[in-house]
Coordinates of N, CA and C and ligand atoms in Angstrom, one line a residue:
M619 N 14.5 -12.6 2.2 CA 14.1 -11.3 1.7 C 14.9 -11.2 0.4
T620 N 14.0 -10.9 -0.9 CA 14.6 -10.7 -2.1 C 14.6 -9.2 -2.3
I621 N 15.7 -8.6 -2.8 CA 15.9 -7.2 -3.0 C 16.3 -6.9 -4.4
T622 N 15.1 -6.4 -5.1 CA 15.4 -6.0 -6.5 C 15.3 -4.4 -6.7
Q623 N 16.1 -4.1 -7.8 CA 16.2 -2.5 -8.2 C 15.0 -2.6 -9.2
F624 N 14.1 -1.6 -8.8 CA 12.9 -1.2 -9.8 C 13.2 -0.3 -10.8
A625 N 14.1 0.7 -10.2 CA 14.6 2.0 -11.2 C 15.7 2.5 -10.6
Q626 N 16.2 3.7 -11.1 CA 17.4 4.1 -10.6 C 17.0 4.6 -9.2
D627 N 17.7 4.2 -8.1 CA 17.7 4.7 -6.8 C 16.2 4.1 -6.1
I628 N 15.7 3.1 -6.7 CA 14.4 2.7 -6.2 C 14.5 1.1 -5.9
Y629 N 14.3 0.5 -4.7 CA 14.5 -0.9 -4.5 C 13.2 -1.5 -3.9
I630 N 12.9 -2.5 -4.4 CA 11.8 -3.4 -3.8 C 12.3 -4.6 -3.0
L631 N 11.9 -4.5 -1.7 CA 12.1 -5.6 -0.6 C 11.1 -6.6 -0.6
D632 N 11.1 -7.7 -0.7 CA 9.9 -8.6 -0.9 C 10.4 -10.0 -0.2
D633 N 9.5 -10.3 1.0 CA 9.8 -11.4 1.6 C 8.7 -12.7 1.2
Q634 N 7.9 -12.3 0.1 CA 7.1 -13.3 -0.6 C 5.7 -13.2 0.2
R635 N 5.6 -12.3 1.3 CA 4.4 -12.2 2.0 C 3.8 -10.7 1.6
V636 N 4.8 -9.7 1.8 CA 4.6 -8.3 1.8 C 6.0 -7.6 1.3
R637 N 5.7 -6.4 0.6 CA 6.8 -5.8 -0.1 C 6.9 -4.4 0.5
E638 N 8.1 -4.1 0.6 CA 8.4 -2.5 0.9 C 9.1 -1.8 -0.3
F639 N 9.2 -0.5 -0.2 CA 9.8 0.2 -1.3 C 10.9 1.1 -0.5
L640 N 12.2 1.2 -1.3 CA 13.2 2.0 -0.6 C 13.7 2.9 -1.8
I641 N 13.6 4.4 -1.6 CA 13.8 5.3 -2.5 C 15.1 6.1 -1.9
L642 N 16.2 6.2 -2.5 CA 17.4 6.7 -2.1 C 17.4 8.2 -2.7
G643 N 17.5 9.2 -1.7 CA 17.8 10.6 -2.3 C 19.0 10.9 -1.9
R644 N 19.4 12.3 -2.0 CA 20.7 12.7 -1.9 C 21.2 12.8 -0.3
D645 N 20.4 13.1 0.4 CA 21.0 13.1 1.8 C 20.1 12.2 2.7
H646 N 19.1 11.7 2.3 CA 18.3 10.7 3.1 C 17.5 9.7 2.3
A647 N 17.0 8.6 2.8 CA 16.4 7.7 2.2 C 14.9 7.7 2.6
V648 N 13.9 7.2 1.8 CA 12.6 7.0 2.3 C 12.3 5.5 2.0
L649 N 11.7 4.9 3.1 CA 11.4 3.7 3.0 C 9.8 3.7 3.5
I650 N 9.1 3.0 2.3 CA 7.7 2.9 2.4 C 7.3 1.6 2.8
D651 N 6.8 1.6 4.1 CA 6.3 0.5 5.0 C 7.4 -0.5 5.7
T652 N 7.2 -1.1 6.6 CA 8.2 -1.8 7.3 C 8.0 -3.0 7.6
G653 N 7.0 -3.7 6.9 CA 7.0 -5.2 6.7 C 6.2 -5.9 8.2
F654 N 6.4 -7.1 8.2 CA 6.1 -7.9 9.3 C 7.0 -7.8 10.7
S655 N 6.6 -7.8 11.7 CA 7.5 -7.7 13.0 C 8.6 -8.7 13.0
D656 N 8.4 -9.8 12.4 CA 9.6 -10.8 12.4 C 10.7 -10.5 11.3
T657 N 10.4 -9.5 10.5 CA 11.4 -9.0 9.4 C 12.4 -8.0 10.0
P658 N 13.7 -8.3 10.1 CA 14.7 -7.3 10.5 C 14.8 -6.2 9.2
I659 N 14.0 -5.3 9.3 CA 13.9 -4.6 8.2 C 15.1 -3.5 8.1
L660 N 15.5 -3.0 9.2 CA 16.6 -2.1 9.3 C 17.7 -2.8 8.7
D661 N 18.1 -4.0 9.0 CA 19.2 -4.7 8.5 C 19.1 -4.8 6.9
E662 N 17.9 -5.1 6.6 CA 17.8 -5.2 5.1 C 18.1 -3.9 4.5
V663 N 17.7 -2.8 4.9 CA 17.9 -1.5 4.4 C 19.3 -1.2 4.5
R664 N 20.0 -1.5 5.4 CA 21.4 -1.0 5.6 C 22.4 -2.2 4.5
K665 N 21.7 -3.0 4.0 CA 22.5 -3.8 2.8 C 22.4 -2.8 1.5
I666 N 21.4 -1.9 1.6 CA 21.5 -1.0 0.4 C 22.1 0.5 0.7
T667 N 21.9 0.9 1.9 CA 22.3 2.3 2.0 C 22.5 2.5 3.4
A668 N 23.4 3.4 3.6 CA 23.7 4.0 5.0 C 22.9 5.3 5.4
L669 N 22.3 5.7 4.3 CA 21.6 7.0 4.6 C 20.7 7.1 5.9
P670 N 20.3 8.2 6.4 CA 19.1 8.3 7.3 C 17.9 8.0 6.6
V671 N 17.3 7.2 7.2 CA 16.0 6.7 6.7 C 14.8 7.3 7.3
Q672 N 13.8 8.0 6.5 CA 12.3 8.3 6.9 C 11.4 7.3 6.5
V673 N 10.6 7.0 7.3 CA 9.6 5.9 7.0 C 8.3 6.6 6.8
I674 N 7.7 6.0 5.6 CA 6.1 6.3 5.1 C 5.3 5.2 5.4
L675 N 4.4 5.3 5.8 CA 3.3 4.2 5.9 C 2.1 4.1 5.1
T676 N 2.0 3.3 4.2 CA 0.6 3.3 3.2 C -0.5 3.0 4.1
H677 N -0.3 2.4 5.2 CA -1.4 2.1 6.1 C -1.1 1.5 7.4
G678 N -2.0 1.3 8.4 CA -1.6 0.8 9.8 C -1.6 -0.6 10.0
D679 N -1.9 -1.5 8.9 CA -2.1 -2.8 9.1 C -0.8 -3.5 9.6
G680 N -0.9 -4.5 10.5 CA 0.3 -5.1 11.2 C 1.4 -5.6 10.1
D681 N 1.0 -6.0 9.0 CA 2.1 -6.7 8.0 C 2.8 -5.3 7.4
H682 N 2.6 -4.2 7.7 CA 3.0 -2.9 7.0 C 3.9 -2.1 8.0
I683 N 3.7 -2.3 9.3 CA 4.2 -1.5 10.5 C 5.4 -2.2 11.4
G684 N 5.7 -3.4 11.1 CA 6.7 -4.1 12.0 C 7.9 -3.4 12.4
N685 N 8.5 -3.4 13.4 CA 9.8 -2.9 14.0 C 9.8 -1.2 13.6
L686 N 8.8 -0.7 13.8 CA 8.9 0.8 13.5 C 9.6 1.4 14.6
S687 N 9.7 1.0 15.7 CA 10.6 1.5 16.8 C 12.1 1.7 16.4
Q688 N 12.5 0.9 15.4 CA 13.8 1.0 15.1 C 14.1 2.3 14.3
F689 N 13.1 3.0 14.0 CA 13.3 4.3 13.2 C 13.1 5.5 14.1
K690 N 13.6 6.6 13.7 CA 13.4 7.8 14.7 C 12.1 8.5 14.3
E691 N 11.7 8.4 13.3 CA 10.2 9.2 12.9 C 9.7 8.5 12.0
C692 N 8.3 8.7 11.7 CA 7.6 8.2 10.5 C 6.4 9.2 10.1
C693 N 6.0 8.8 9.0 CA 4.9 9.6 8.5 C 3.6 8.8 8.0
F694 N 2.5 9.0 8.4 CA 1.4 8.4 7.8 C 0.1 9.3 7.9
H695 N -1.0 8.8 7.5 CA -2.3 9.5 7.7 C -2.9 9.4 9.0
Q696 N -3.2 10.6 9.5 CA -3.9 10.6 10.9 C -4.9 9.5 11.2
A697 N -5.6 9.4 10.3 CA -6.8 8.5 10.5 C -6.4 6.9 10.9
D698 N -5.1 6.6 10.7 CA -4.7 5.3 11.0 C -3.8 5.3 12.5
E699 N -4.0 6.4 13.1 CA -3.2 6.5 14.4 C -3.4 5.6 15.5
A700 N -4.9 5.2 15.4 CA -5.1 4.2 16.5 C -4.7 2.8 16.3
K701 N -4.5 2.4 14.8 CA -4.0 1.2 14.5 C -2.5 1.1 14.6
I702 N -1.7 2.2 14.5 CA -0.3 2.2 14.6 C 0.3 2.5 15.9
N703 N -0.4 3.3 16.6 CA 0.0 3.6 18.1 C 1.3 3.9 18.1
P704 N 2.1 4.8 17.6 CA 3.3 4.9 17.1 C 4.0 5.3 18.6
T705 N 5.3 4.5 18.8 CA 6.2 4.9 19.9 C 7.3 5.8 19.4
I706 N 7.2 6.4 18.2 CA 8.2 7.1 17.7 C 7.5 8.5 17.3
P707 N 8.0 9.5 17.2 CA 7.5 11.0 16.6 C 6.8 10.6 15.3
F708 N 5.7 11.1 14.9 CA 5.2 10.8 13.6 C 4.7 12.3 13.2
H709 N 4.8 12.4 11.7 CA 4.2 13.5 10.9 C 3.0 12.9 10.2
S710 N 2.0 13.7 10.2 CA 0.6 13.2 9.6 C 0.7 13.7 8.2
L711 N 0.4 12.8 7.1 CA 0.2 13.1 5.7 C -1.2 13.3 5.4
K712 N -1.4 14.3 4.3 CA -2.7 14.4 3.7 C -2.7 14.6 2.2
E713 N -3.9 14.7 1.7 CA -4.0 14.5 0.3 C -3.2 15.9 -0.5
G714 N -2.5 15.6 -1.4 CA -1.8 16.5 -2.1 C -0.3 16.8 -1.6
D715 N -0.1 16.5 -0.3 CA 1.3 16.5 0.1 C 2.3 16.0 -0.8
I716 N 3.4 16.8 -1.2 CA 4.5 16.3 -2.0 C 5.7 15.7 -1.2
I717 N 6.2 14.5 -1.6 CA 7.4 14.0 -1.0 C 8.7 14.1 -2.0
D718 N 9.4 14.9 -1.7 CA 10.5 15.0 -3.0 C 11.9 14.1 -2.4
I719 N 12.1 13.2 -3.2 CA 13.4 12.3 -2.7 C 14.3 12.3 -4.0
G720 N 15.3 12.9 -3.9 CA 16.3 12.9 -5.2 C 15.4 13.6 -6.2
D721 N 15.6 12.7 -7.3 CA 14.8 13.2 -8.5 C 13.5 12.9 -8.4
Y722 N 12.7 12.1 -7.6 CA 11.6 11.8 -7.6 C 10.5 12.6 -6.9
H723 N 9.5 12.9 -7.1 CA 8.4 13.6 -6.7 C 7.0 12.8 -6.5
F724 N 6.7 12.5 -5.2 CA 5.6 11.6 -5.0 C 4.4 12.6 -4.2
K725 N 3.3 12.4 -4.9 CA 2.1 13.0 -4.5 C 1.4 12.1 -3.4
I726 N 0.8 12.5 -2.5 CA 0.0 11.7 -1.6 C -1.5 11.7 -2.0
I727 N -2.0 10.5 -2.0 CA -3.4 10.4 -2.5 C -4.1 9.7 -1.4
E728 N -5.2 10.3 -0.7 CA -6.0 9.6 0.2 C -6.8 8.6 -0.3
I729 N -6.7 7.5 0.1 CA -7.6 6.3 -0.4 C -8.2 5.4 0.7
P730 N -9.0 6.3 1.6 CA -9.6 5.3 2.7 C -10.6 4.2 2.4
G731 N -10.6 3.4 3.2 CA -11.6 2.2 2.9 C -11.0 0.8 3.5
H732 N -9.9 0.3 2.7 CA -9.1 -0.7 3.2 C -8.7 -0.6 4.8
T733 N -8.1 0.8 5.2 CA -8.3 1.3 6.4 C -8.6 2.7 6.3
Y734 N -9.0 3.3 7.2 CA -9.4 4.7 7.2 C -8.3 5.7 6.9
G735 N -6.9 5.3 7.1 CA -5.8 6.2 6.7 C -5.1 5.7 5.5
S736 N -5.6 4.7 4.8 CA -4.7 4.4 3.6 C -4.3 5.6 2.8
I737 N -3.1 5.4 2.2 CA -2.8 6.5 1.3 C -2.1 5.7 0.2
A738 N -2.0 6.4 -1.1 CA -1.2 5.9 -2.2 C -0.1 7.0 -2.3
L739 N 1.0 6.6 -3.1 CA 2.0 7.5 -3.5 C 2.1 7.8 -5.0
L740 N 1.8 8.7 -5.6 CA 1.9 8.9 -7.0 C 3.1 9.6 -7.4
E741 N 4.0 9.0 -8.2 CA 5.2 9.7 -8.7 C 4.9 10.4 -10.0
L742 N 5.1 11.8 -9.9 CA 4.4 12.7 -10.8 C 5.2 12.5 -12.2
Q743 N 6.4 12.1 -12.4 CA 6.9 12.1 -13.8 C 7.1 10.8 -14.5
H744 N 7.1 9.7 -13.5 CA 7.2 8.3 -14.1 C 5.6 7.7 -14.1
H745 N 4.8 8.3 -13.3 CA 3.4 7.8 -13.2 C 3.2 6.4 -12.7
W746 N 4.2 6.2 -11.6 CA 4.0 5.0 -10.7 C 3.2 5.3 -9.6
L747 N 2.2 4.2 -9.2 CA 1.5 4.4 -8.0 C 1.7 3.3 -7.1
I748 N 2.2 3.8 -6.0 CA 2.7 2.8 -4.8 C 1.3 2.8 -4.0
V749 N 0.5 1.7 -3.8 CA -0.9 1.6 -3.6 C -1.4 1.1 -2.2
G750 N -0.2 0.4 -1.6 CA -0.6 -0.4 -0.5 C -1.3 -1.6 -0.8
D751 N -2.5 -1.8 0.1 CA -3.3 -3.2 -0.3 C -4.5 -2.7 -1.3
T752 N -4.8 -1.5 -1.4 CA -6.0 -1.2 -2.0 C -6.2 -1.7 -3.5
V753 N -5.2 -1.8 -4.3 CA -5.4 -2.4 -5.6 C -4.4 -3.6 -5.6
Q754 N -5.0 -4.8 -5.9 CA -4.0 -5.9 -6.1 C -4.6 -6.9 -7.2
K755 N -3.8 -7.6 -7.8 CA -4.0 -8.8 -8.5 C -4.5 -9.9 -7.9
D756 N -5.8 -10.5 -8.0 CA -6.1 -11.9 -7.3 C -6.7 -11.6 -5.9
G757 N -5.6 -10.8 -4.9 CA -6.1 -10.6 -3.5 C -5.6 -12.0 -2.8
P758 N -6.1 -12.3 -1.7 CA -7.4 -11.4 -1.1 C -7.0 -10.1 -0.4
I759 N -8.1 -9.2 -0.7 CA -8.1 -7.9 -0.1 C -8.9 -8.1 1.1
Y760 N -8.0 -7.7 2.3 CA -8.8 -7.9 3.6 C -9.7 -6.7 3.9
M761 N -11.1 -7.0 3.9 CA -12.1 -5.9 4.2 C -12.9 -6.0 5.4
F762 N -12.5 -7.0 6.3 CA -13.5 -7.4 7.5 C -12.5 -6.8 8.7
G763 N -13.6 -6.7 9.7 CA -13.0 -6.3 11.0 C -13.2 -4.7 11.1
E764 N -12.5 -4.2 12.2 CA -12.5 -3.0 12.5 C -11.7 -2.0 11.7
H765 N -12.0 -0.8 11.4 CA -11.1 0.1 10.6 C -11.5 0.0 9.2
R766 N -12.2 -0.8 8.8 CA -12.4 -1.0 7.3 C -13.8 -0.5 6.9
N767 N -13.9 -0.1 5.8 CA -15.2 0.6 5.2 C -15.4 0.5 3.9
L768 N -16.3 -0.6 3.3 CA -16.4 -1.0 1.8 C -16.8 0.2 1.2
D769 N -17.8 1.0 1.7 CA -18.3 2.2 0.9 C -17.1 3.1 0.6
Q770 N -16.3 3.5 1.6 CA -15.1 4.4 1.3 C -14.3 3.7 0.4
Y771 N -14.1 2.4 0.5 CA -13.3 1.6 -0.5 C -13.7 1.9 -1.9
I772 N -14.9 1.7 -2.2 CA -15.3 1.9 -3.4 C -15.3 3.2 -4.1
E773 N -15.4 4.1 -3.1 CA -15.3 5.6 -3.5 C -13.8 6.0 -3.9
S774 N -12.8 5.4 -3.0 CA -11.4 5.5 -3.5 C -10.9 4.9 -4.7
L775 N -11.5 3.8 -4.8 CA -11.2 3.1 -6.2 C -11.8 4.0 -7.6
K776 N -12.9 4.5 -7.1 CA -13.6 5.5 -8.4 C -12.7 6.6 -8.5
K777 N -12.2 7.1 -7.1 CA -11.3 8.3 -7.4 C -10.0 7.9 -8.1
L778 N -9.3 6.7 -8.0 CA -8.2 6.4 -8.7 C -8.5 6.0 -10.3
A779 N -9.9 5.6 -10.5 CA -10.2 5.2 -11.8 C -10.1 6.7 -12.6
N780 N -10.8 7.6 -11.8 CA -10.8 8.9 -12.6 C -9.5 9.5 -12.8
M781 N -8.3 9.1 -12.1 CA -7.1 9.5 -12.3 C -6.2 8.6 -13.3
K782 N -6.7 7.7 -13.9 CA -6.0 6.7 -14.5 C -5.1 7.3 -15.8
E783 N -5.4 8.6 -16.2 CA -4.3 9.1 -17.2 C -3.1 9.3 -16.7
Q784 N -3.0 9.7 -15.3 CA -1.8 10.0 -14.6 C -1.2 8.8 -14.2
I785 N -1.7 7.5 -14.3 CA -1.1 6.2 -13.6 C -0.8 5.3 -14.9
R786 N 0.6 5.0 -14.9 CA 1.2 4.0 -15.9 C 1.3 2.7 -15.3
T787 N 1.6 2.8 -14.0 CA 2.1 1.4 -13.4 C 1.7 1.4 -12.0
I788 N 1.2 0.1 -11.5 CA 0.8 0.1 -10.1 C 1.8 -0.9 -9.3
L789 N 2.1 -0.4 -8.2 CA 3.2 -1.2 -7.3 C 2.4 -1.5 -6.1
P790 N 1.7 -2.8 -6.1 CA 0.9 -3.2 -4.7 C 2.0 -3.8 -3.6
S791 N 1.5 -3.8 -2.7 CA 2.3 -4.5 -1.6 C 2.2 -6.1 -1.5
H792 N 1.2 -6.6 -2.1 CA 1.0 -7.9 -2.2 C 0.8 -8.5 -3.5
H793 N 1.5 -9.8 -3.6 CA 1.0 -10.7 -4.9 C 1.8 -9.9 -6.0
D794 N 1.2 -10.0 -7.2 CA 2.1 -9.5 -8.4 C 2.5 -8.1 -8.3
C795 N 3.5 -7.6 -8.9 CA 4.2 -6.4 -9.0 C 5.2 -6.3 -10.1
P796 N 5.1 -5.4 -11.0 CA 4.1 -4.3 -11.0 C 2.7 -4.9 -11.7
I797 N 1.9 -4.2 -11.6 CA 0.5 -4.6 -12.4 C -0.1 -3.4 -13.1
S798 N -0.9 -3.7 -14.2 CA -1.4 -2.6 -14.8 C -2.6 -1.8 -14.1
P799 N -2.7 -0.6 -14.6 CA -3.8 0.3 -14.0 C -5.0 -0.4 -13.9
D800 N -5.3 -1.3 -15.0 CA -6.6 -1.6 -15.2 C -7.2 -2.6 -14.1
Y801 N -6.3 -3.0 -13.2 CA -6.6 -3.6 -12.0 C -7.4 -2.5 -11.0
I802 N -7.2 -1.3 -11.0 CA -8.2 -0.3 -10.5 C -9.6 -0.6 -10.9
D803 N -9.9 -0.7 -12.1 CA -11.2 -1.1 -12.6 C -11.8 -2.4 -12.2
Y804 N -10.9 -3.4 -12.2 CA -11.2 -4.7 -11.8 C -11.6 -5.0 -10.4
C805 N -10.8 -4.3 -9.6 CA -11.0 -4.2 -8.2 C -12.4 -3.5 -7.7
L806 N -12.4 -2.3 -8.6 CA -13.9 -1.5 -8.4 C -15.0 -2.3 -8.8
E807 N -15.0 -3.0 -10.0 CA -16.0 -3.9 -10.4 C -16.3 -4.9 -9.4
D808 N -15.5 -5.6 -8.9 CA -15.7 -6.7 -7.8 C -16.1 -6.2 -6.6
A809 N -15.6 -5.0 -6.2 CA -16.1 -4.4 -4.8 C -17.4 -4.0 -5.0
K810 N -17.9 -3.4 -6.0 CA -19.3 -3.2 -6.2 C -20.1 -4.5 -6.2
R811 N -19.7 -5.5 -6.7 CA -20.5 -6.7 -6.6 C -20.6 -7.3 -5.3
L812 N -19.3 -7.2 -4.6 CA -19.4 -7.5 -3.2 C -20.6 -6.8 -2.5
K813 N -20.4 -5.4 -2.7 CA -21.6 -4.6 -2.0 C -23.0 -4.9 -2.3
D814 N -23.1 -5.3 -3.6 CA -24.5 -5.7 -4.1 C -24.7 -7.1 -3.7
G815 N -24.1 -7.9 -3.1 CA -24.4 -9.2 -2.6 C -24.2 -10.3 -4.0
Q816 N -23.4 -9.9 -4.8 CA -23.4 -10.8 -6.0 C -22.3 -11.7 -5.9
L817 N -21.5 -11.7 -4.9 CA -20.3 -12.7 -5.1 C -20.5 -14.0 -4.1
E818 N -20.2 -15.0 -4.8 CA -20.3 -16.3 -3.9 C -19.2 -16.1 -2.9
S819 N -19.7 -16.8 -1.8 CA -18.6 -16.9 -0.6 C -18.5 -18.1 0.0
S820 N -17.8 -18.3 1.0 CA -17.5 -19.5 1.8 C -16.7 -19.0 3.2
P821 N -17.1 -19.7 4.2 CA -16.3 -19.2 5.6 C -14.9 -19.4 5.3
H822 N -14.2 -18.4 5.9 CA -12.8 -18.6 6.0 C -12.5 -19.7 7.3
P823 N -11.4 -20.7 6.9 CA -11.4 -21.8 7.9 C -10.7 -21.2 9.2
K824 N -10.0 -20.1 9.0 CA -9.4 -19.7 10.3 C -9.9 -18.3 10.9
M825 N -10.2 -17.3 9.9 CA -10.3 -16.1 10.4 C -11.7 -15.6 10.4
P826 N -12.2 -14.8 11.3 CA -13.6 -14.5 11.5 C -14.1 -13.7 10.2
C827 N -14.3 -14.2 9.1 CA -14.7 -13.4 7.8 C -15.1 -14.6 6.9
R828 N -15.7 -14.2 5.8 CA -16.1 -15.1 4.6 C -15.2 -14.6 3.5
E829 N -14.8 -15.6 2.6 CA -14.0 -15.5 1.4 C -14.9 -15.4 0.2
Y830 N -14.9 -14.0 -0.4 CA -15.7 -13.8 -1.3 C -15.0 -13.8 -2.8
R831 N -15.4 -14.5 -3.8 CA -14.8 -14.7 -5.0 C -15.3 -13.8 -6.0
G832 N -14.6 -12.9 -6.4 CA -14.9 -12.0 -7.4 C -14.4 -12.4 -8.9
V833 N -14.5 -11.7 -9.8 CA -14.3 -12.1 -11.4 C -12.8 -12.1 -11.3
H834 N -12.0 -10.8 -10.8 CA -10.6 -10.7 -10.7 C -10.0 -10.7 -9.5
V835 N -10.5 -10.5 -8.4 CA -10.0 -10.5 -7.0 C -10.8 -11.0 -6.2
H836 N -10.3 -11.5 -5.0 CA -11.3 -12.1 -3.9 C -11.0 -11.3 -2.6
F837 N -12.1 -11.2 -1.8 CA -12.1 -10.4 -0.7 C -12.1 -11.2 0.5
Y838 N -11.7 -10.8 1.7 CA -12.0 -11.3 3.0 C -12.9 -10.3 3.6
Y839 N -14.1 -10.6 3.8 CA -15.2 -9.7 4.3 C -16.0 -10.2 5.3
Ligands
LIG364 ZN1 -1.2 -5.9 3.7

């Protein structure tokens, strides 16, 4: 696990597969996502802070929710409850909720599609967008199987594209980080090509999906 400081009181935990974000407040810390189940995430967090930790999940995929039971409570969008099946108390997040942590203020943006309960967190003063898996450089972005919806995904990217004046930096969970807000448009263009059947594809060797190669990003669909 590599731990880097992104900004004052903000740390990125990255195991080269998926990353989590830790934000330190005055009396508690917020951990955004908990990684794979083979990651001792709480031990990693304790290398940085002894504060009580509130967990917020960008979405309910398995690489973002490992070891959730080590925490006292968590917050996520209710539409991913079936994927997460929380064994700890949870609070539901919705569009427009504000999460105050120290000097930072994050607004919840609903971006369903990659999963029905996917959310992004927009920091209102620094214009950072923690976006989960919805916007990435290169990908693959997983869009096959249950709990995914390509039409909703396209609408959510349009929504983010319309907010671009408020977004300066994108912090994705996978691959390069940070990336430019231009990747919202790139993912949107390729997602539309995917929907319109314009992308070349080949069967994935292991998973029940095909790999579609876009101009900027590829999808498992
Ligand atoms: Zn992921």
